[in-house]
Amino acid sequence: MAVRTKASIHLKFSNSKQLAITVTALKPEINSPVTHRANVDLQVQDCILILTITANDTVALRAMTNVYLRWIASTVNIIETIEHM
């Protein structure tokens, strides 16, 4: 029997525009998973992005968590840079 691990991360965005852009940027990654060892789901509530990762093992969970958090951070940094130009 395979052990499944799960993480749910709630990220509060400063505005709904940043959140919408970030979700749009991540959709291609959600629709075409990088690995079969983990599944990722995004949900939006108000200005909160809920990132839920379910994986076959803790190694895959850690890897996917790092990947998605870095993608989100990079997207937000780009948005903020463009907004301040």
Short mmCIF file of N, CA and C in Angstrom, two decimals:
data_model
loop_
_atom_site.label_atom_id
_atom_site.label_comp_id
_atom_site.label_asym_id
_atom_site.label_seq_id
_atom_site.Cartn_x
_atom_site.Cartn_y
_atom_site.Cartn_z
N MET A 1 0.83 -1.18 0.00
CA MET A 1 0.00 0.00 0.00
C MET A 1 0.88 1.25 0.00
N ALA A 2 0.65 2.14 -0.92
CA ALA A 2 1.44 3.36 -1.03
C ALA A 2 0.97 4.39 -0.02
N VAL A 3 1.92 5.03 0.59
CA VAL A 3 1.63 6.10 1.53
C VAL A 3 1.56 7.41 0.75
N ARG A 4 0.50 8.17 0.94
CA ARG A 4 0.35 9.46 0.26
C ARG A 4 0.63 10.56 1.27
N THR A 5 1.29 11.60 0.82
CA THR A 5 1.53 12.77 1.65
C THR A 5 0.82 13.96 1.04
N LYS A 6 0.49 14.93 1.87
CA LYS A 6 -0.28 16.06 1.37
C LYS A 6 0.13 17.34 2.10
N ALA A 7 0.19 18.43 1.34
CA ALA A 7 0.45 19.74 1.92
C ALA A 7 -0.55 20.73 1.33
N SER A 8 -1.05 21.60 2.17
CA SER A 8 -1.95 22.65 1.72
C SER A 8 -1.37 23.97 2.20
N ILE A 9 -1.06 24.85 1.25
CA ILE A 9 -0.41 26.11 1.55
C ILE A 9 -1.33 27.25 1.14
N HIS A 10 -1.59 28.17 2.04
CA HIS A 10 -2.45 29.31 1.78
C HIS A 10 -1.57 30.55 1.64
N LEU A 11 -1.64 31.19 0.47
CA LEU A 11 -0.82 32.38 0.20
C LEU A 11 -1.72 33.58 -0.03
N LYS A 12 -1.54 34.61 0.79
CA LYS A 12 -2.37 35.81 0.66
C LYS A 12 -1.67 36.79 -0.27
N PHE A 13 -2.42 37.26 -1.28
CA PHE A 13 -1.90 38.21 -2.26
C PHE A 13 -2.37 39.61 -1.90
N SER A 14 -1.58 40.60 -2.29
CA SER A 14 -1.91 41.99 -1.96
C SER A 14 -3.10 42.50 -2.75
N ASN A 15 -3.32 41.92 -3.95
CA ASN A 15 -4.50 42.32 -4.73
C ASN A 15 -4.92 41.19 -5.66
N SER A 16 -6.16 41.29 -6.12
CA SER A 16 -6.73 40.22 -6.95
C SER A 16 -6.08 40.14 -8.33
N LYS A 17 -5.55 41.26 -8.81
CA LYS A 17 -4.89 41.26 -10.12
C LYS A 17 -3.64 40.38 -10.09
N GLN A 18 -2.81 40.56 -9.06
CA GLN A 18 -1.61 39.71 -8.92
C GLN A 18 -1.98 38.24 -8.81
N LEU A 19 -3.02 37.97 -8.06
CA LEU A 19 -3.48 36.59 -7.89
C LEU A 19 -3.93 35.99 -9.21
N ALA A 20 -4.72 36.74 -9.96
CA ALA A 20 -5.22 36.23 -11.25
C ALA A 20 -4.08 35.97 -12.23
N ILE A 21 -3.11 36.86 -12.28
CA ILE A 21 -1.96 36.68 -13.18
C ILE A 21 -1.16 35.45 -12.76
N THR A 22 -0.97 35.27 -11.47
CA THR A 22 -0.21 34.12 -10.97
C THR A 22 -0.91 32.81 -11.30
N VAL A 23 -2.21 32.75 -11.09
CA VAL A 23 -2.97 31.54 -11.40
C VAL A 23 -2.89 31.24 -12.89
N THR A 24 -3.03 32.27 -13.71
CA THR A 24 -2.93 32.08 -15.16
C THR A 24 -1.56 31.55 -15.56
N ALA A 25 -0.52 32.06 -14.91
CA ALA A 25 0.84 31.61 -15.22
C ALA A 25 1.07 30.16 -14.81
N LEU A 26 0.41 29.71 -13.77
CA LEU A 26 0.61 28.34 -13.27
C LEU A 26 -0.27 27.30 -13.96
N LYS A 27 -1.34 27.72 -14.60
CA LYS A 27 -2.28 26.76 -15.21
C LYS A 27 -1.62 25.77 -16.18
N PRO A 28 -0.72 26.20 -17.06
CA PRO A 28 -0.10 25.21 -17.95
C PRO A 28 0.66 24.12 -17.18
N GLU A 29 1.26 24.49 -16.05
CA GLU A 29 1.99 23.50 -15.25
C GLU A 29 1.01 22.54 -14.56
N ILE A 30 -0.12 23.06 -14.14
CA ILE A 30 -1.12 22.22 -13.48
C ILE A 30 -1.73 21.25 -14.49
N ASN A 31 -1.98 21.73 -15.71
CA ASN A 31 -2.61 20.90 -16.74
C ASN A 31 -1.68 19.85 -17.32
N SER A 32 -0.37 20.07 -17.25
CA SER A 32 0.61 19.11 -17.75
C SER A 32 1.61 18.79 -16.65
N PRO A 33 1.27 17.88 -15.76
CA PRO A 33 2.15 17.60 -14.62
C PRO A 33 3.55 17.16 -15.05
N VAL A 34 4.52 17.59 -14.28
CA VAL A 34 5.92 17.26 -14.56
C VAL A 34 6.22 15.81 -14.22
N THR A 35 5.53 15.29 -13.23
CA THR A 35 5.78 13.94 -12.75
C THR A 35 4.47 13.24 -12.41
N HIS A 36 4.48 11.95 -12.42
CA HIS A 36 3.31 11.18 -12.03
C HIS A 36 3.29 10.92 -10.52
N ARG A 37 4.35 11.34 -9.83
CA ARG A 37 4.48 11.09 -8.40
C ARG A 37 3.73 12.09 -7.53
N ALA A 38 3.23 13.18 -8.15
CA ALA A 38 2.54 14.20 -7.36
C ALA A 38 1.46 14.89 -8.19
N ASN A 39 0.42 15.34 -7.51
CA ASN A 39 -0.66 16.10 -8.12
C ASN A 39 -0.75 17.45 -7.43
N VAL A 40 -1.05 18.48 -8.20
CA VAL A 40 -1.16 19.83 -7.65
C VAL A 40 -2.52 20.40 -8.01
N ASP A 41 -3.12 21.07 -7.05
CA ASP A 41 -4.41 21.71 -7.25
C ASP A 41 -4.33 23.14 -6.76
N LEU A 42 -4.94 24.06 -7.50
CA LEU A 42 -5.01 25.46 -7.11
C LEU A 42 -6.46 25.84 -6.89
N GLN A 43 -6.70 26.57 -5.81
CA GLN A 43 -8.02 27.13 -5.54
C GLN A 43 -7.84 28.57 -5.13
N VAL A 44 -8.85 29.39 -5.42
CA VAL A 44 -8.80 30.81 -5.07
C VAL A 44 -9.98 31.13 -4.17
N GLN A 45 -9.70 31.81 -3.06
CA GLN A 45 -10.73 32.31 -2.16
C GLN A 45 -10.35 33.74 -1.79
N ASP A 46 -11.17 34.69 -2.23
CA ASP A 46 -10.87 36.11 -2.04
C ASP A 46 -9.50 36.41 -2.64
N CYS A 47 -8.55 36.90 -1.85
CA CYS A 47 -7.19 37.16 -2.36
C CYS A 47 -6.21 36.11 -1.85
N ILE A 48 -6.71 34.90 -1.64
CA ILE A 48 -5.87 33.82 -1.13
C ILE A 48 -5.78 32.71 -2.17
N LEU A 49 -4.55 32.31 -2.46
CA LEU A 49 -4.29 31.18 -3.34
C LEU A 49 -4.04 29.97 -2.45
N ILE A 50 -4.80 28.92 -2.67
CA ILE A 50 -4.62 27.68 -1.91
C ILE A 50 -3.96 26.67 -2.83
N LEU A 51 -2.73 26.33 -2.49
CA LEU A 51 -1.93 25.38 -3.25
C LEU A 51 -1.95 24.06 -2.49
N THR A 52 -2.52 23.03 -3.10
CA THR A 52 -2.60 21.72 -2.45
C THR A 52 -1.80 20.72 -3.28
N ILE A 53 -0.85 20.10 -2.62
CA ILE A 53 0.02 19.12 -3.29
C ILE A 53 -0.16 17.78 -2.61
N THR A 54 -0.47 16.77 -3.41
CA THR A 54 -0.58 15.40 -2.92
C THR A 54 0.48 14.59 -3.65
N ALA A 55 1.28 13.85 -2.89
CA ALA A 55 2.40 13.12 -3.50
C ALA A 55 2.47 11.69 -2.97
N ASN A 56 3.18 10.87 -3.72
CA ASN A 56 3.36 9.47 -3.33
C ASN A 56 4.31 9.31 -2.15
N ASP A 57 5.22 10.28 -1.98
CA ASP A 57 6.20 10.19 -0.91
C ASP A 57 6.67 11.60 -0.53
N THR A 58 7.38 11.70 0.58
CA THR A 58 7.81 13.01 1.07
C THR A 58 8.84 13.66 0.16
N VAL A 59 9.64 12.89 -0.53
CA VAL A 59 10.62 13.46 -1.45
C VAL A 59 9.91 14.19 -2.59
N ALA A 60 8.91 13.57 -3.17
CA ALA A 60 8.14 14.19 -4.24
C ALA A 60 7.36 15.40 -3.72
N LEU A 61 6.82 15.30 -2.52
CA LEU A 61 6.09 16.41 -1.91
C LEU A 61 7.01 17.61 -1.73
N ARG A 62 8.19 17.39 -1.19
CA ARG A 62 9.15 18.48 -0.98
C ARG A 62 9.57 19.10 -2.30
N ALA A 63 9.85 18.28 -3.28
CA ALA A 63 10.28 18.79 -4.59
C ALA A 63 9.19 19.64 -5.24
N MET A 64 7.97 19.15 -5.25
CA MET A 64 6.88 19.90 -5.89
C MET A 64 6.56 21.18 -5.11
N THR A 65 6.63 21.12 -3.80
CA THR A 65 6.41 22.31 -2.98
C THR A 65 7.45 23.37 -3.33
N ASN A 66 8.70 22.99 -3.39
CA ASN A 66 9.76 23.94 -3.75
C ASN A 66 9.56 24.52 -5.14
N VAL A 67 9.23 23.67 -6.09
CA VAL A 67 9.04 24.13 -7.47
C VAL A 67 7.91 25.16 -7.55
N TYR A 68 6.76 24.83 -7.00
CA TYR A 68 5.61 25.73 -7.11
C TYR A 68 5.82 27.01 -6.32
N LEU A 69 6.40 26.94 -5.14
CA LEU A 69 6.65 28.17 -4.37
C LEU A 69 7.65 29.08 -5.09
N ARG A 70 8.64 28.50 -5.73
CA ARG A 70 9.59 29.32 -6.51
C ARG A 70 8.92 29.93 -7.73
N TRP A 71 8.08 29.17 -8.42
CA TRP A 71 7.36 29.73 -9.57
C TRP A 71 6.46 30.88 -9.13
N ILE A 72 5.77 30.69 -8.02
CA ILE A 72 4.89 31.74 -7.51
C ILE A 72 5.71 32.97 -7.12
N ALA A 73 6.79 32.77 -6.41
CA ALA A 73 7.64 33.90 -6.00
C ALA A 73 8.20 34.64 -7.21
N SER A 74 8.64 33.91 -8.21
CA SER A 74 9.17 34.53 -9.43
C SER A 74 8.09 35.33 -10.15
N THR A 75 6.91 34.78 -10.24
CA THR A 75 5.80 35.47 -10.90
C THR A 75 5.46 36.76 -10.18
N VAL A 76 5.36 36.70 -8.86
CA VAL A 76 5.04 37.90 -8.07
C VAL A 76 6.15 38.94 -8.21
N ASN A 77 7.40 38.51 -8.20
CA ASN A 77 8.51 39.45 -8.37
C ASN A 77 8.44 40.15 -9.72
N ILE A 78 8.13 39.42 -10.76
CA ILE A 78 8.01 40.01 -12.09
C ILE A 78 6.85 41.00 -12.14
N ILE A 79 5.71 40.62 -11.58
CA ILE A 79 4.55 41.51 -11.56
C ILE A 79 4.89 42.80 -10.82
N GLU A 80 5.51 42.69 -9.66
CA GLU A 80 5.86 43.87 -8.87
C GLU A 80 6.86 44.76 -9.60
N THR A 81 7.81 44.16 -10.30
CA THR A 81 8.79 44.93 -11.06
C THR A 81 8.10 45.71 -12.17
N ILE A 82 7.20 45.06 -12.88
CA ILE A 82 6.48 45.72 -13.98
C ILE A 82 5.58 46.83 -13.44
N GLU A 83 4.93 46.59 -12.31
CA GLU A 83 4.04 47.59 -11.72
C GLU A 83 4.80 48.86 -11.28
N HIS A 84 6.06 48.70 -10.94
CA HIS A 84 6.84 49.85 -10.44
C HIS A 84 7.66 50.53 -11.54
N MET A 85 7.45 50.16 -12.78
CA MET A 85 8.18 50.79 -13.88
C MET A 85 7.54 52.10 -14.25
#
